[in-house]
CSV table of C-alpha atoms in Angstrom, one decimal:
chain,number,residue,atom,x,y,z
A,1,MET,CA,-185.4,69.5,-132.4
A,2,PHE,CA,-185.1,66.5,-134.7
A,3,THR,CA,-182.0,68.0,-136.2
A,4,ARG,CA,-180.4,68.2,-132.8
A,5,LEU,CA,-181.5,64.6,-131.9
A,6,PHE,CA,-180.3,62.9,-135.0
A,7,LYS,CA,-177.3,64.9,-135.9
A,8,LYS,CA,-174.6,62.7,-137.3
A,9,THR,CA,-171.3,62.2,-135.4
A,10,LYS,CA,-168.3,63.5,-137.4
A,11,ALA,CA,-166.0,60.7,-138.4
A,12,ARG,CA,-162.7,60.7,-136.8
A,13,PRO,CA,-159.9,61.5,-139.3
A,14,PRO,CA,-157.4,58.7,-140.1
A,15,ALA,CA,-154.7,58.1,-137.5
A,16,ARG,CA,-151.4,59.7,-138.3
A,17,SER,CA,-147.9,59.4,-137.0
A,18,PRO,CA,-146.2,62.7,-136.1
A,19,ASP,CA,-144.9,64.9,-138.8
A,20,ASP,CA,-141.4,64.3,-140.0
A,21,CYS,CA,-141.5,60.8,-138.3
A,22,VAL,CA,-141.4,57.2,-139.4
A,23,VAL,CA,-142.5,54.5,-136.8
A,24,TRP,CA,-141.7,50.8,-137.2
A,25,ALA,CA,-143.4,48.2,-135.0
A,26,VAL,CA,-142.0,44.8,-134.8
A,27,GLY,CA,-144.3,41.9,-133.8
A,28,ASP,CA,-143.6,39.0,-131.5
A,29,ILE,CA,-140.1,37.5,-132.3
A,30,HIS,CA,-140.1,34.6,-129.9
A,31,GLY,CA,-136.5,33.6,-130.2
A,32,ARG,CA,-136.3,33.6,-134.0
A,33,SER,CA,-133.1,35.4,-134.5
A,34,ASP,CA,-132.9,34.1,-138.0
A,35,LEU,CA,-136.1,36.0,-138.8
A,36,SER,CA,-135.5,39.1,-136.7
A,37,GLY,CA,-131.9,39.7,-138.1
A,38,PRO,CA,-132.8,40.2,-141.7
A,39,LEU,CA,-136.0,42.1,-140.8
A,40,ILE,CA,-134.2,44.5,-138.5
A,41,ALA,CA,-131.5,45.0,-141.1
A,42,ALA,CA,-134.2,46.0,-143.7
A,43,ILE,CA,-135.9,48.3,-141.2
A,44,ARG,CA,-132.6,50.0,-140.3
A,45,ALA,CA,-131.8,50.4,-144.1
A,46,ASP,CA,-135.3,52.0,-144.6
A,47,LEU,CA,-134.8,54.5,-141.8
A,48,MET,CA,-131.2,55.3,-142.9
A,49,ASN,CA,-132.6,56.2,-146.4
A,50,SER,CA,-135.5,58.2,-145.0
A,51,PRO,CA,-135.3,62.0,-144.9
A,52,VAL,CA,-137.3,62.2,-141.7
A,53,SER,CA,-135.6,63.6,-138.5
A,54,ARG,CA,-137.4,61.2,-136.1
A,55,LYS,CA,-136.8,57.5,-136.8
A,56,VAL,CA,-138.5,55.1,-134.4
A,57,ILE,CA,-138.6,51.4,-133.8
A,58,VAL,CA,-141.0,49.8,-131.2
A,59,PHE,CA,-140.4,46.2,-130.3
A,60,LEU,CA,-143.9,44.9,-129.2
A,61,GLY,CA,-142.7,42.3,-126.7
A,62,ASP,CA,-142.3,38.5,-126.5
A,63,HIS,CA,-138.9,38.8,-127.9
A,64,VAL,CA,-138.0,35.5,-125.9
A,65,ASP,CA,-139.1,31.9,-125.4
A,66,ARG,CA,-140.4,29.2,-127.9
A,67,GLY,CA,-137.9,29.8,-130.6
A,68,PRO,CA,-134.2,28.5,-130.3
A,69,ASP,CA,-132.3,31.8,-129.9
A,70,SER,CA,-133.7,34.2,-127.3
A,71,ARG,CA,-130.2,35.3,-126.3
A,72,GLY,CA,-129.4,36.1,-130.0
A,73,VAL,CA,-132.6,38.1,-130.3
A,74,LEU,CA,-131.8,40.2,-127.2
A,75,ASP,CA,-128.3,40.8,-128.7
A,76,GLN,CA,-129.9,42.1,-131.9
A,77,ILE,CA,-132.2,44.4,-129.9
A,78,VAL,CA,-129.3,45.7,-127.7
A,79,ALA,CA,-127.4,46.6,-131.0
A,80,VAL,CA,-130.4,48.6,-132.3
A,81,ILE,CA,-130.7,50.5,-129.0
A,82,ALA,CA,-127.0,51.5,-129.2
A,83,ASP,CA,-127.7,53.3,-132.6
A,84,PRO,CA,-127.8,57.1,-131.7
A,85,ALA,CA,-129.8,57.8,-134.9
A,86,LEU,CA,-132.8,55.7,-133.7
A,87,GLU,CA,-135.4,56.2,-131.1
A,88,VAL,CA,-136.0,52.7,-129.7
A,89,HIS,CA,-138.8,51.4,-127.4
A,90,THR,CA,-139.0,48.0,-126.1
A,91,LEU,CA,-142.2,46.8,-124.6
A,92,ARG,CA,-142.6,44.1,-122.0
A,93,GLY,CA,-144.5,41.1,-123.1
A,94,ASN,CA,-145.9,38.3,-121.0
A,95,HIS,CA,-143.0,36.2,-121.8
A,96,GLU,CA,-140.3,38.7,-120.7
A,97,GLU,CA,-142.4,39.1,-117.6
A,98,ARG,CA,-142.2,35.4,-116.9
A,99,MET,CA,-138.5,35.3,-117.7
A,100,GLU,CA,-137.8,38.2,-115.2
A,101,ALA,CA,-140.1,36.6,-112.6
A,102,PHE,CA,-138.1,33.3,-112.8
A,103,LEU,CA,-135.0,35.1,-111.7
A,104,ASP,CA,-136.5,36.0,-108.3
A,105,GLN,CA,-139.0,33.0,-108.0
A,106,PRO,CA,-137.4,29.7,-109.2
A,107,ASP,CA,-140.6,27.9,-108.4
A,108,LEU,CA,-142.1,29.5,-111.5
A,109,GLY,CA,-139.8,27.6,-113.6
A,110,PRO,CA,-141.9,24.6,-114.5
A,111,GLY,CA,-144.8,26.8,-115.6
A,112,TRP,CA,-142.5,29.1,-117.6
A,113,CYS,CA,-140.9,26.1,-119.3
A,114,ASP,CA,-144.2,24.7,-120.3
A,115,TYR,CA,-144.8,27.6,-122.6
A,116,GLY,CA,-141.4,28.4,-124.1
A,117,GLY,CA,-139.0,29.1,-121.2
A,118,ARG,CA,-137.0,25.8,-121.8
A,119,GLU,CA,-135.9,27.1,-125.1
A,120,ALA,CA,-134.9,30.5,-123.6
A,121,LEU,CA,-132.9,28.8,-120.9
A,122,MET,CA,-131.0,26.6,-123.3
A,123,SER,CA,-130.1,29.6,-125.5
A,124,TYR,CA,-128.1,30.8,-122.4
A,125,GLY,CA,-126.5,27.5,-121.9
A,126,VAL,CA,-128.7,26.6,-118.9
A,127,VAL,CA,-130.2,23.1,-118.8
A,128,PRO,CA,-133.5,23.1,-116.9
A,129,PRO,CA,-134.3,20.2,-114.5
A,130,VAL,CA,-136.0,17.2,-115.8
A,131,MET,CA,-138.4,17.0,-112.9
A,132,LYS,CA,-141.0,19.7,-112.3
A,133,GLY,CA,-140.7,19.1,-108.5
A,134,ASP,CA,-137.0,19.5,-108.4
A,135,ALA,CA,-136.8,22.7,-106.2
A,136,GLU,CA,-133.1,22.6,-105.9
A,137,GLY,CA,-132.6,22.1,-109.6
A,138,TRP,CA,-134.9,25.1,-110.4
A,139,ALA,CA,-133.1,27.3,-107.9
A,140,ALA,CA,-129.9,26.4,-109.5
A,141,ALA,CA,-131.2,27.1,-113.0
A,142,SER,CA,-132.5,30.5,-111.9
A,143,THR,CA,-129.0,31.3,-110.5
A,144,ALA,CA,-127.3,30.1,-113.7
A,145,LEU,CA,-129.6,32.2,-115.8
A,146,ARG,CA,-128.9,35.3,-113.7
A,147,ASP,CA,-125.1,34.6,-114.0
A,148,ALA,CA,-125.4,34.0,-117.8
A,149,LEU,CA,-127.4,37.1,-118.6
A,150,PRO,CA,-125.0,39.9,-120.0
A,151,ASP,CA,-125.4,43.3,-118.3
A,152,SER,CA,-126.9,44.7,-121.5
A,153,HIS,CA,-129.7,42.0,-121.4
A,154,VAL,CA,-130.4,42.8,-117.8
A,155,ARG,CA,-130.7,46.5,-118.5
A,156,LEU,CA,-133.0,45.8,-121.6
A,157,LEU,CA,-135.4,43.7,-119.5
A,158,LYS,CA,-135.4,46.2,-116.7
A,159,ASN,CA,-136.0,49.2,-118.9
A,160,GLN,CA,-138.9,47.8,-120.9
A,161,ALA,CA,-142.1,49.9,-120.9
A,162,SER,CA,-145.8,48.7,-120.7
A,163,SER,CA,-146.7,51.0,-123.5
A,164,VAL,CA,-145.8,54.0,-125.5
A,165,ALA,CA,-148.0,56.6,-127.4
A,166,ILE,CA,-146.6,58.1,-130.6
A,167,GLY,CA,-148.9,60.4,-132.6
A,168,ASP,CA,-152.3,58.8,-133.0
A,169,TYR,CA,-151.0,55.3,-132.2
A,170,PHE,CA,-150.7,53.5,-128.9
A,171,PHE,CA,-148.3,50.6,-128.7
A,172,ALA,CA,-148.8,47.8,-126.2
A,173,HIS,CA,-148.0,44.0,-126.2
A,174,ALA,CA,-151.4,42.6,-126.0
A,175,GLY,CA,-153.9,45.3,-126.4
A,176,ALA,CA,-156.0,47.4,-124.0
A,177,ARG,CA,-159.1,47.0,-121.9
A,178,PRO,CA,-162.2,48.5,-123.4
A,179,GLY,CA,-163.9,51.3,-121.3
A,180,VAL,CA,-160.6,52.3,-119.6
A,181,ALA,CA,-158.7,55.2,-120.8
A,182,LEU,CA,-155.4,54.3,-122.4
A,183,GLU,CA,-153.4,56.3,-119.9
A,184,ASP,CA,-155.1,54.3,-117.0
A,185,GLN,CA,-154.6,50.8,-118.5
A,186,SER,CA,-153.1,48.3,-116.0
A,187,PRO,CA,-149.7,46.7,-116.9
A,188,ASP,CA,-151.3,43.2,-116.6
A,189,ASP,CA,-153.9,44.0,-119.2
A,190,LEU,CA,-151.3,45.6,-121.5
A,191,MET,CA,-149.3,42.3,-121.3
A,192,TRP,CA,-152.0,39.6,-121.2
A,193,ILE,CA,-155.5,40.7,-122.4
A,194,ARG,CA,-157.0,38.9,-125.4
A,195,GLN,CA,-160.8,38.4,-126.1
A,196,PRO,CA,-162.2,41.4,-124.2
A,197,PHE,CA,-160.0,43.6,-126.4
A,198,LEU,CA,-160.2,41.7,-129.6
A,199,GLU,CA,-163.9,41.1,-129.6
A,200,SER,CA,-164.9,44.6,-128.6
A,201,THR,CA,-166.0,47.3,-131.0
A,202,ALA,CA,-165.1,50.1,-128.7
A,203,VAL,CA,-162.8,52.6,-130.2
A,204,PHE,CA,-160.0,54.2,-128.2
A,205,ASP,CA,-158.7,57.7,-128.7
A,206,LYS,CA,-155.7,56.2,-130.4
A,207,VAL,CA,-155.2,53.2,-132.7
A,208,VAL,CA,-153.8,50.3,-130.6
A,209,VAL,CA,-150.8,48.5,-132.2
A,210,HIS,CA,-150.2,45.2,-130.6
A,211,GLY,CA,-148.9,41.6,-130.7
A,212,HIS,CA,-149.6,38.7,-128.4
A,213,THR,CA,-152.4,37.0,-130.4
A,214,PRO,CA,-151.1,35.3,-133.5
A,215,THR,CA,-153.0,35.7,-136.8
A,216,ASP,CA,-152.5,34.4,-140.3
A,217,THR,CA,-151.9,38.0,-141.6
A,218,VAL,CA,-151.3,41.4,-140.1
A,219,GLU,CA,-154.8,42.8,-139.1
A,220,SER,CA,-155.3,46.6,-139.7
A,221,ASP,CA,-158.4,48.8,-139.3
A,222,ALA,CA,-159.4,52.0,-137.7
A,223,ARG,CA,-159.3,50.6,-134.2
A,224,ARG,CA,-156.3,48.4,-134.0
A,225,ILE,CA,-153.2,46.8,-135.8
A,226,GLY,CA,-152.3,43.2,-134.8
A,227,VAL,CA,-148.7,42.5,-135.8
A,228,ASP,CA,-148.1,38.9,-134.4
A,229,THR,CA,-148.0,36.4,-137.1
A,230,GLY,CA,-146.7,33.5,-135.0
A,231,ALA,CA,-143.1,33.6,-136.0
A,232,TYR,CA,-141.9,30.7,-134.0
A,233,GLY,CA,-144.4,28.3,-135.6
A,234,THR,CA,-145.2,29.8,-139.0
A,235,ASN,CA,-141.8,31.1,-140.0
A,236,ILE,CA,-143.3,34.6,-140.6
A,237,LEU,CA,-142.2,37.6,-138.6
A,238,SER,CA,-143.9,40.8,-139.4
A,239,ALA,CA,-143.4,44.5,-138.8
A,240,VAL,CA,-145.5,47.5,-139.7
A,241,ARG,CA,-144.3,50.9,-141.0
A,242,LEU,CA,-146.3,54.0,-140.1
A,243,GLU,CA,-145.7,57.3,-141.8
A,244,GLY,CA,-148.3,60.1,-141.9
A,245,GLU,CA,-151.7,58.3,-142.6
A,246,THR,CA,-150.0,55.4,-144.5
A,247,ARG,CA,-149.4,51.9,-143.2
A,248,ALA,CA,-147.3,49.2,-144.8
A,249,VAL,CA,-146.2,45.6,-143.7
A,250,LEU,CA,-142.8,44.0,-144.1
A,251,GLN,CA,-142.2,40.4,-143.4
A,252,ALA,CA,-139.2,38.0,-143.1
A,253,THR,CA,-140.2,34.4,-144.1
A,254,GLY,CA,-138.4,31.1,-144.1
A,255,ARG,CA,-136.0,29.4,-141.7
A,256,GLY,CA,-132.2,29.7,-141.2
A,257,ALA,CA,-130.2,30.6,-144.3
A,258,SER,CA,-133.3,30.5,-146.5
A,259,VAL,CA,-135.0,33.5,-144.8
A,260,ARG,CA,-136.0,36.3,-147.2
A,261,VAL,CA,-137.6,39.7,-146.6
A,262,SER,CA,-140.6,40.7,-148.7
A,263,ALA,CA,-141.2,44.0,-150.3
A,264,LEU,CA,-143.4,46.5,-148.4
A,265,ALA,CA,-147.1,46.0,-148.8
A,266,PRO,CA,-149.8,48.5,-148.1
A,267,LEU,CA,-152.2,48.0,-145.2
A,268,ALA,CA,-155.8,49.2,-144.6
A,269,THR,CA,-156.3,52.2,-142.4
């Protein structure tokens, strides 16, 4: 009786990527093409030199806004997608969602620009109205952005997913709602959730890899991996490498011509 009542729960084995596979997850870029360019180059070099047959890059969302070159970042991602040797997943962050929404709802422009959209518009040569109440101006800016978006950027934005599962890992922009199965998560939670996910101790059936909430360092444990290190403000863009049970972090740091890429550093599992 007592043996049955107090039997210990068997610990879950460490999360693993699929066999013969390397997965890279890139955190929130936010228009910092000066950081993402060198980081993506280092990731592609690593994958080119890896003997595995499945080579995956997951962009965790919030590619745009805040930083000065959203257009350049999307150009970089489009180039990665075009490489037939790579399996590339782009996830929709809340900032991409707002950018897409502005194309159909110009009245969202003032709110979008309050948290980074102004810089995104400027990167496409679109000057936003000075006055928040300038309805005609915002309509014109929306049309100008639509006209300025290359077809490749339109396809990228349209084809973004809310999440992707690879091996024992589940990738989403913001996280996942505790108490809800990963396959049943709402797109809004996957893009926007913060404290209910971050403060919970509930363990999902996969380790959640996410961005959205900036932290000083990449956070890694048995429940989640947080990859957003606030690139637009800290000058630190992070990516995580997953192979088998191992995790490692790579970072691009600095600004402009002084950006450097660090050596791979191991992460906790």
